[in-house]
mmCIF file of C-alpha atoms in Angstrom:
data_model
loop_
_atom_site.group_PDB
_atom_site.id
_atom_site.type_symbol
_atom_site.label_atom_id
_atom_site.label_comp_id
_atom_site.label_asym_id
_atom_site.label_seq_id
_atom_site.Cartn_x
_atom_site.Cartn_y
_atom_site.Cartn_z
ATOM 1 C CA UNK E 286 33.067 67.288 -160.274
ATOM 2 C CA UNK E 287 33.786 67.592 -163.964
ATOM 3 C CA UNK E 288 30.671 65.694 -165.111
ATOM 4 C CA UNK E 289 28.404 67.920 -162.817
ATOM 5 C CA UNK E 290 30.350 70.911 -164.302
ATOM 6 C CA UNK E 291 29.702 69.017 -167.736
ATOM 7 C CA UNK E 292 25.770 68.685 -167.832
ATOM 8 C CA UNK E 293 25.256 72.524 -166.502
ATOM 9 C CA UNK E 294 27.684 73.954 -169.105
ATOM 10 C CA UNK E 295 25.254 71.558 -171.421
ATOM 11 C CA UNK E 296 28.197 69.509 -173.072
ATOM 12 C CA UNK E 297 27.525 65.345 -172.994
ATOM 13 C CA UNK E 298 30.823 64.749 -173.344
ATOM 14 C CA UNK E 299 33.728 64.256 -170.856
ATOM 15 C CA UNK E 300 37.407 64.372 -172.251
ATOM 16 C CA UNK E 301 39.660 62.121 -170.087
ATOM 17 C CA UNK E 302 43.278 60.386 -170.369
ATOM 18 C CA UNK E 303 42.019 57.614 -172.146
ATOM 19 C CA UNK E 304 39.466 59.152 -174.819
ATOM 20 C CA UNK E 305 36.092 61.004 -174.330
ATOM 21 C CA UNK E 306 32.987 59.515 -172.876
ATOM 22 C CA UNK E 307 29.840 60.340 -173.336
ATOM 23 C CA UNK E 308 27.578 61.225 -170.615
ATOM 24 C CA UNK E 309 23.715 59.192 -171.420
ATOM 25 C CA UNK E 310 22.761 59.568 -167.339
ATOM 26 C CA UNK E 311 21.002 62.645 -165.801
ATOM 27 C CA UNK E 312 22.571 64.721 -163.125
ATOM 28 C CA UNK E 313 21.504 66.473 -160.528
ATOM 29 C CA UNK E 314 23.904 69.186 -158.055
ATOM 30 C CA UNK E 315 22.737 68.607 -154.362
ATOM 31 C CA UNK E 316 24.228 71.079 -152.073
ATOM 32 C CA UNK E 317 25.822 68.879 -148.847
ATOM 33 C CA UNK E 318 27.905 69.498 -145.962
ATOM 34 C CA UNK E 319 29.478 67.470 -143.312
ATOM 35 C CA UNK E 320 28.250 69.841 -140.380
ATOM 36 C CA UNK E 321 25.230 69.266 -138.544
ATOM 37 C CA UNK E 322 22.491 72.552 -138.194
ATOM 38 C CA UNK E 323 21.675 74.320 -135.264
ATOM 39 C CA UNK E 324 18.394 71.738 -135.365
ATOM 40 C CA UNK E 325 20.642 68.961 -135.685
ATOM 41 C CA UNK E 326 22.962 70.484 -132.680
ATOM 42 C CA UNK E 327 20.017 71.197 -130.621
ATOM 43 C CA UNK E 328 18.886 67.278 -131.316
ATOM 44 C CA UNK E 329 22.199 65.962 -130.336
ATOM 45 C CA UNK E 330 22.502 68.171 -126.779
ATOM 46 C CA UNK E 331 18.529 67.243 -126.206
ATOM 47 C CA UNK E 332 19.459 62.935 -126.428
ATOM 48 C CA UNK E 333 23.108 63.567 -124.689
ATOM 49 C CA UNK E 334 22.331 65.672 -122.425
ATOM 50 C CA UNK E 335 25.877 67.046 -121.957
ATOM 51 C CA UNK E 336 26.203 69.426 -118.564
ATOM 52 C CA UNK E 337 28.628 71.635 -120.705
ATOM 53 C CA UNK E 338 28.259 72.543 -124.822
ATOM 54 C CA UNK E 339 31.470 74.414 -126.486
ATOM 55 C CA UNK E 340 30.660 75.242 -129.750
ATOM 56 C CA UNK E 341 34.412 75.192 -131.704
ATOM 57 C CA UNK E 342 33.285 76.151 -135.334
ATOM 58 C CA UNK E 343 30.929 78.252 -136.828
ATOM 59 C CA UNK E 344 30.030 82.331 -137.716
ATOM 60 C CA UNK E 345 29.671 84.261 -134.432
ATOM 61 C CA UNK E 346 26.690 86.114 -134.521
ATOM 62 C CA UNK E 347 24.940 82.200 -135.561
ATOM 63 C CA UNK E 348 27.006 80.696 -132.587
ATOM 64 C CA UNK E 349 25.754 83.758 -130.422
ATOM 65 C CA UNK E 350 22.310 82.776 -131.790
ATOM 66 C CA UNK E 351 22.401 79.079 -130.946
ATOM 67 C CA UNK E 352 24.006 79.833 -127.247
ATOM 68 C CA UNK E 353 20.668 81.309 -126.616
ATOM 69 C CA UNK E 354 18.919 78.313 -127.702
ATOM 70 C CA UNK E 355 20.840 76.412 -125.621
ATOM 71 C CA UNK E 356 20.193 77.832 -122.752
ATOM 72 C CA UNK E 357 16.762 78.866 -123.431
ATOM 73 C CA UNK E 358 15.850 74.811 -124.174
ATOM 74 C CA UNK E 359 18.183 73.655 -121.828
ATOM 75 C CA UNK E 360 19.634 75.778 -119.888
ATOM 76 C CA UNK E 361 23.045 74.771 -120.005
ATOM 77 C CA UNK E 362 26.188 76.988 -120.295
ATOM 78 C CA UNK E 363 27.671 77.304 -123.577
ATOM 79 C CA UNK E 364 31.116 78.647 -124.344
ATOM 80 C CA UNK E 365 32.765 79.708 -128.139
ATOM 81 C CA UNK E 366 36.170 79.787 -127.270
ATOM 82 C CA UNK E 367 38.587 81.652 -129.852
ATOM 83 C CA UNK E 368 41.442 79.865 -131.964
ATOM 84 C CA UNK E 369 43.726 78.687 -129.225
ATOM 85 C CA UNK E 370 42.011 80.347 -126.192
ATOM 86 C CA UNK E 371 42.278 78.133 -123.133
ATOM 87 C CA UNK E 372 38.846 78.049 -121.052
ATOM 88 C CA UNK E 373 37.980 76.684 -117.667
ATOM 89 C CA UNK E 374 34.983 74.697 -117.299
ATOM 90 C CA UNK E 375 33.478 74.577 -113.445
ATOM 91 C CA UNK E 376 31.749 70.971 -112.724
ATOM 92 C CA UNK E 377 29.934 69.612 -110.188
ATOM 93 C CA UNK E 378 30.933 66.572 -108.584
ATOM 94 C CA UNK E 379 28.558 63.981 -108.975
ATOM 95 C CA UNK E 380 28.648 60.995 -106.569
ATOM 96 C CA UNK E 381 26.308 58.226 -106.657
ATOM 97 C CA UNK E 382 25.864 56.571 -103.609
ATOM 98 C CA UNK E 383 23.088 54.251 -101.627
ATOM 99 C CA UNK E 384 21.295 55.264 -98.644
ATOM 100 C CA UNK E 385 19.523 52.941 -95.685
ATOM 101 C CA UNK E 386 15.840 52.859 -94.772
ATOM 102 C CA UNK E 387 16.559 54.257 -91.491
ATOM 103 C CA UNK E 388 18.830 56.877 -92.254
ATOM 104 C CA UNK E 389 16.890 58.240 -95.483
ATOM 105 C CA UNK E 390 13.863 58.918 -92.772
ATOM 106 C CA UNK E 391 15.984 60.879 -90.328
ATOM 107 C CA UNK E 392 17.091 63.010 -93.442
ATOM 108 C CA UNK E 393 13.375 63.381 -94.245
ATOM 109 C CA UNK E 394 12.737 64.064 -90.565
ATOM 110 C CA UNK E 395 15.331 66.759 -90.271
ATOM 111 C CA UNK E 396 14.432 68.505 -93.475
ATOM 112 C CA UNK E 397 16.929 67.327 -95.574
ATOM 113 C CA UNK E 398 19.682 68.066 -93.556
ATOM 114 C CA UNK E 399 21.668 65.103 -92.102
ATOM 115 C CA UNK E 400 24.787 65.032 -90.185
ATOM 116 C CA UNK E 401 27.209 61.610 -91.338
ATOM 117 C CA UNK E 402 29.418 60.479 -93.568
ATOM 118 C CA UNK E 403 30.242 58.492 -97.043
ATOM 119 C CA UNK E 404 32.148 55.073 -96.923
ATOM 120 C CA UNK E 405 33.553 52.983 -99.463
ATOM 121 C CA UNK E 406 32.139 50.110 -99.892
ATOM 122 C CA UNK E 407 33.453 47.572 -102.823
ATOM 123 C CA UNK E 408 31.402 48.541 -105.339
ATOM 124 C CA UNK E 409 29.847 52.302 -104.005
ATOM 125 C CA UNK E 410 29.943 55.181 -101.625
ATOM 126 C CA UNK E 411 27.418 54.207 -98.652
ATOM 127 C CA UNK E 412 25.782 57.787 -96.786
ATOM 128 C CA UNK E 413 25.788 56.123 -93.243
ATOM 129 C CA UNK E 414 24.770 57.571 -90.058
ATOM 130 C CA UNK E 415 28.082 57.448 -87.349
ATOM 131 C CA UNK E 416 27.101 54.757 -85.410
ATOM 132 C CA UNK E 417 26.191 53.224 -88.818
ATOM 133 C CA UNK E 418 29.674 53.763 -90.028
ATOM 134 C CA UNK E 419 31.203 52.798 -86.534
ATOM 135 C CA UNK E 420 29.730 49.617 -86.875
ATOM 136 C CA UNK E 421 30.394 49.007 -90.456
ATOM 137 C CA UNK E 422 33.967 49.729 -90.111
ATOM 138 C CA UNK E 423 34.182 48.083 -86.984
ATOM 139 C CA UNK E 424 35.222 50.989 -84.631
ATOM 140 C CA UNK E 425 35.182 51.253 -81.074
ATOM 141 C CA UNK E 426 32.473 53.784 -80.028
ATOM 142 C CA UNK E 427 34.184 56.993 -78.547
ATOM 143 C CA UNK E 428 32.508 59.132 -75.864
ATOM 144 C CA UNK E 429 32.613 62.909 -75.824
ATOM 145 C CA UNK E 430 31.553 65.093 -72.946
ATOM 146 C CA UNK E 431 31.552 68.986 -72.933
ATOM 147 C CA UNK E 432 30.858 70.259 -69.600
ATOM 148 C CA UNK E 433 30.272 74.310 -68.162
ATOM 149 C CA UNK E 434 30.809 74.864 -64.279
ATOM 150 C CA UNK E 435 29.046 78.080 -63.114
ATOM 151 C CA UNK E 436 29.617 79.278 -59.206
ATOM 152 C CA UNK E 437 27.351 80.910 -57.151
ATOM 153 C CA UNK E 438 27.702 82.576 -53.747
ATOM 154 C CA UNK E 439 24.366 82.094 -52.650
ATOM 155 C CA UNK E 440 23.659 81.109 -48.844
ATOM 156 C CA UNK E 441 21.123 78.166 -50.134
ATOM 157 C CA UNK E 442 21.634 74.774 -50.105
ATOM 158 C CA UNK E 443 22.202 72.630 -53.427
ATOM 159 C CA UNK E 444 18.619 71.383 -53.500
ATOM 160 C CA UNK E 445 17.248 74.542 -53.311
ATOM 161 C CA UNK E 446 19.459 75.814 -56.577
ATOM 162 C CA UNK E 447 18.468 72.695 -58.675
ATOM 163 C CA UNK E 448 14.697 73.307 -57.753
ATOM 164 C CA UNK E 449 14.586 76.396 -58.776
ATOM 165 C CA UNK E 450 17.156 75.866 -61.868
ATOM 166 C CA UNK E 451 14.634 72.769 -62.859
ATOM 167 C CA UNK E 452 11.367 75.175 -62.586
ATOM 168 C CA UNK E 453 13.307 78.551 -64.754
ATOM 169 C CA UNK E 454 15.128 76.077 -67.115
ATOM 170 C CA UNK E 455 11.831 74.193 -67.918
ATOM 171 C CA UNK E 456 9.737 77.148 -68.805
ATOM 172 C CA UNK E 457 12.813 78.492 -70.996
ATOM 173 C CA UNK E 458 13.676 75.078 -72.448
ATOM 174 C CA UNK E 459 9.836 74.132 -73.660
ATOM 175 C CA UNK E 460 9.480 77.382 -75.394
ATOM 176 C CA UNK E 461 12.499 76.707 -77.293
ATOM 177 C CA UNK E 462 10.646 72.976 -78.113
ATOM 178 C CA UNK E 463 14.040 71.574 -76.473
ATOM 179 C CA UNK E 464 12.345 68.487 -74.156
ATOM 180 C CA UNK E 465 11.907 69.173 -70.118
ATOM 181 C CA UNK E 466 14.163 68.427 -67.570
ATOM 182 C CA UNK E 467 13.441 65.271 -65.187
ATOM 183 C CA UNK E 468 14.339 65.660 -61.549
ATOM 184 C CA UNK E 469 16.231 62.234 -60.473
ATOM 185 C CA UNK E 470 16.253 61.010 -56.916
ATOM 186 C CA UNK E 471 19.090 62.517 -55.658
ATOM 187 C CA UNK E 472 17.815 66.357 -56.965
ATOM 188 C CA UNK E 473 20.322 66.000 -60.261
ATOM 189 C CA UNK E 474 18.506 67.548 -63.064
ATOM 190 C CA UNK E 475 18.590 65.311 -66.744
ATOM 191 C CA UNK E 476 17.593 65.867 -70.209
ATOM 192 C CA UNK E 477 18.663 63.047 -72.744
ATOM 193 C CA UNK E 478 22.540 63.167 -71.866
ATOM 194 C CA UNK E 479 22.415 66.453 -70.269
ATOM 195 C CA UNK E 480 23.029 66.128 -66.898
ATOM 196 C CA UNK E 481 22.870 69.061 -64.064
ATOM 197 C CA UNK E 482 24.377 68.848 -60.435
ATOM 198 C CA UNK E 483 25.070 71.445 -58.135
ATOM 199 C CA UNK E 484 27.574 70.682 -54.908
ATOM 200 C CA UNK E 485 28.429 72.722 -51.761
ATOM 201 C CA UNK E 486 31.795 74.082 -51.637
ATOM 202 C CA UNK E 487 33.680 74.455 -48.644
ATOM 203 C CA UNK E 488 35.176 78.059 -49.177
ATOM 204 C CA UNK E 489 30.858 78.667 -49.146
ATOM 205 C CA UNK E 490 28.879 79.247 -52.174
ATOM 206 C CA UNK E 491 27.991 76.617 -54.515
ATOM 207 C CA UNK E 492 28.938 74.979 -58.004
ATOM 208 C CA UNK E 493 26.359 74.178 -61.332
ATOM 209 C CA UNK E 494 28.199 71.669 -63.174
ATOM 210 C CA UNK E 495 26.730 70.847 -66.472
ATOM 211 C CA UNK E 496 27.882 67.918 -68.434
ATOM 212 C CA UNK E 497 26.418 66.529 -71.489
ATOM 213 C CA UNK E 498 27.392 64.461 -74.803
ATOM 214 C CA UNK E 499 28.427 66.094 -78.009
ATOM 215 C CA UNK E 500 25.313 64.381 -79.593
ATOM 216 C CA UNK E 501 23.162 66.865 -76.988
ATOM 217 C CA UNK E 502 25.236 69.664 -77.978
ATOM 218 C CA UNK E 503 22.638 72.333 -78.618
ATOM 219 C CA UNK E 504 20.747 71.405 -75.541
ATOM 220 C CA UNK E 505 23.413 71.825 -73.529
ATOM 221 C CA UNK E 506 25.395 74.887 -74.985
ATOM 222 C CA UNK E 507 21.993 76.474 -74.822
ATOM 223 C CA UNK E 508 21.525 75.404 -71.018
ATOM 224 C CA UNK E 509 25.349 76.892 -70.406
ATOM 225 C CA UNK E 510 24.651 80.030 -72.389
ATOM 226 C CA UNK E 511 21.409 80.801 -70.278
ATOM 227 C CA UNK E 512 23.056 80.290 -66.802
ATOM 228 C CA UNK E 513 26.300 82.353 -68.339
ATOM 229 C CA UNK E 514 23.696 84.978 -69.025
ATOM 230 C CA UNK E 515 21.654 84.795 -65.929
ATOM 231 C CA UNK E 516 23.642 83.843 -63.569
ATOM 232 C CA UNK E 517 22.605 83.839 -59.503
ATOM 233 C CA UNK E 518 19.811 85.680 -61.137
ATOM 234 C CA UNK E 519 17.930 82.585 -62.401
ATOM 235 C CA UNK E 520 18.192 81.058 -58.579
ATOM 236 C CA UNK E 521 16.843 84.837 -56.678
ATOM 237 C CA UNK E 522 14.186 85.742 -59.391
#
């Protein structure tokens, strides 16, 4: 510092503790500072690519200026918190996980959406289908049946009711691009796991029973909603 001071107030000499030297070198002041630039900022957020910036020193109307950088080049959310102000940074979780063959083309099928669950594995989280996970973690499978019981004091026999549930429920099911019912042997009415019976009861009248899997669970609650809705109605008309 003194020999820069030196050359600009033009004396070649230095006086020091242990005599005077003479300067015979040229120098030169170059202005430096330890603080990167907002280029140099913008460089280091562009090959880091933090999901949060906090800017901690600086003038505010220049840290103002280079929040809008940031989020017009990156658009990431910037904060200038004051001396001692606490802030709270939201984050999103990010998991990294694998995915099967089979269960990446049902999420594809279904638009992205996919019903399951994430299991540990030793060395990552696994997105399995259930019966994938069932079998991975060597579980029992578990049934589960939801079932809606509608009665109907109508002076027809059983038969009758499921023939003309199977023709209304049909036409109301394939609009809705649900599958059509089958009619089985014995006059019970099936789609996938949804099954439809209707028995005589001795008091008179007769009972719908529906019964179906959880897996069939919007076939079915929409089968139960349209008889709740209907009701005899869907047998007379």
């Amino acid at each position: 510092s003194s020999g820069i001071n030196a050359e600009y107030g033009g004396t070649r000499k230095l006086e020091t503790d242990k005599g005077s030297v003479v300067v015979n070198m040229a120098v030169e002041y170059l202005s430096f500072s330890a603080h990167a630039d907002a280029k140099g900022i913008l460089q280091l957020i562009k090959n880091c690519q933090p999901k949060n910036v906090v800017l901690v020193h600086g003038e505010d109307k220049k840290m103002d200026f280079l929040i809008d950088k940031i989020d017009d080049q990156f658009g990431i959310p910037s904060f200038k918190p004051a001396n001692g102000e606490q802030i709270s940074i939201p984050c999103e979780p990010h998991i990294v996980g694998s995915i099967t063959k089979e269960t990446f083309k049902t999420v594809r099928t279904n638009g992205n959406h996919f019903d399951g669950m994430l299991v540990k594995g030793e060395e990552q989280l696994s997105l399995l289908s259930a019966e994938e996970a069932r079998v991975k973690l060597g579980l029992k499978p578990v049934s589960i049946n939801l079932n809606y019981k509608l009665a109907m004091n109508l002076d027809i026999t059983p038969t009758v009711i499921l023939e003309r549930l199977h023709t209304q429920l049909s036409s109301i099911i394939s609009d809705q691009k649900l599958g059509p019912f089958k009619r089985q042997l014995d006059g019970t009415l099936n789609l996938n796991s949804v099954h439809i019976t209707c028995k005589k009861e001795e008091a008179g009248g007769s009972v719908v029973h529906v019964l179906w899997a959880v897996e069939d669970d919007m076939v079915g609650r929409t089968v139960s909603d349209i008889l709740e809705e209907c009701g005899e109605g869907l047998i007379v008309n």
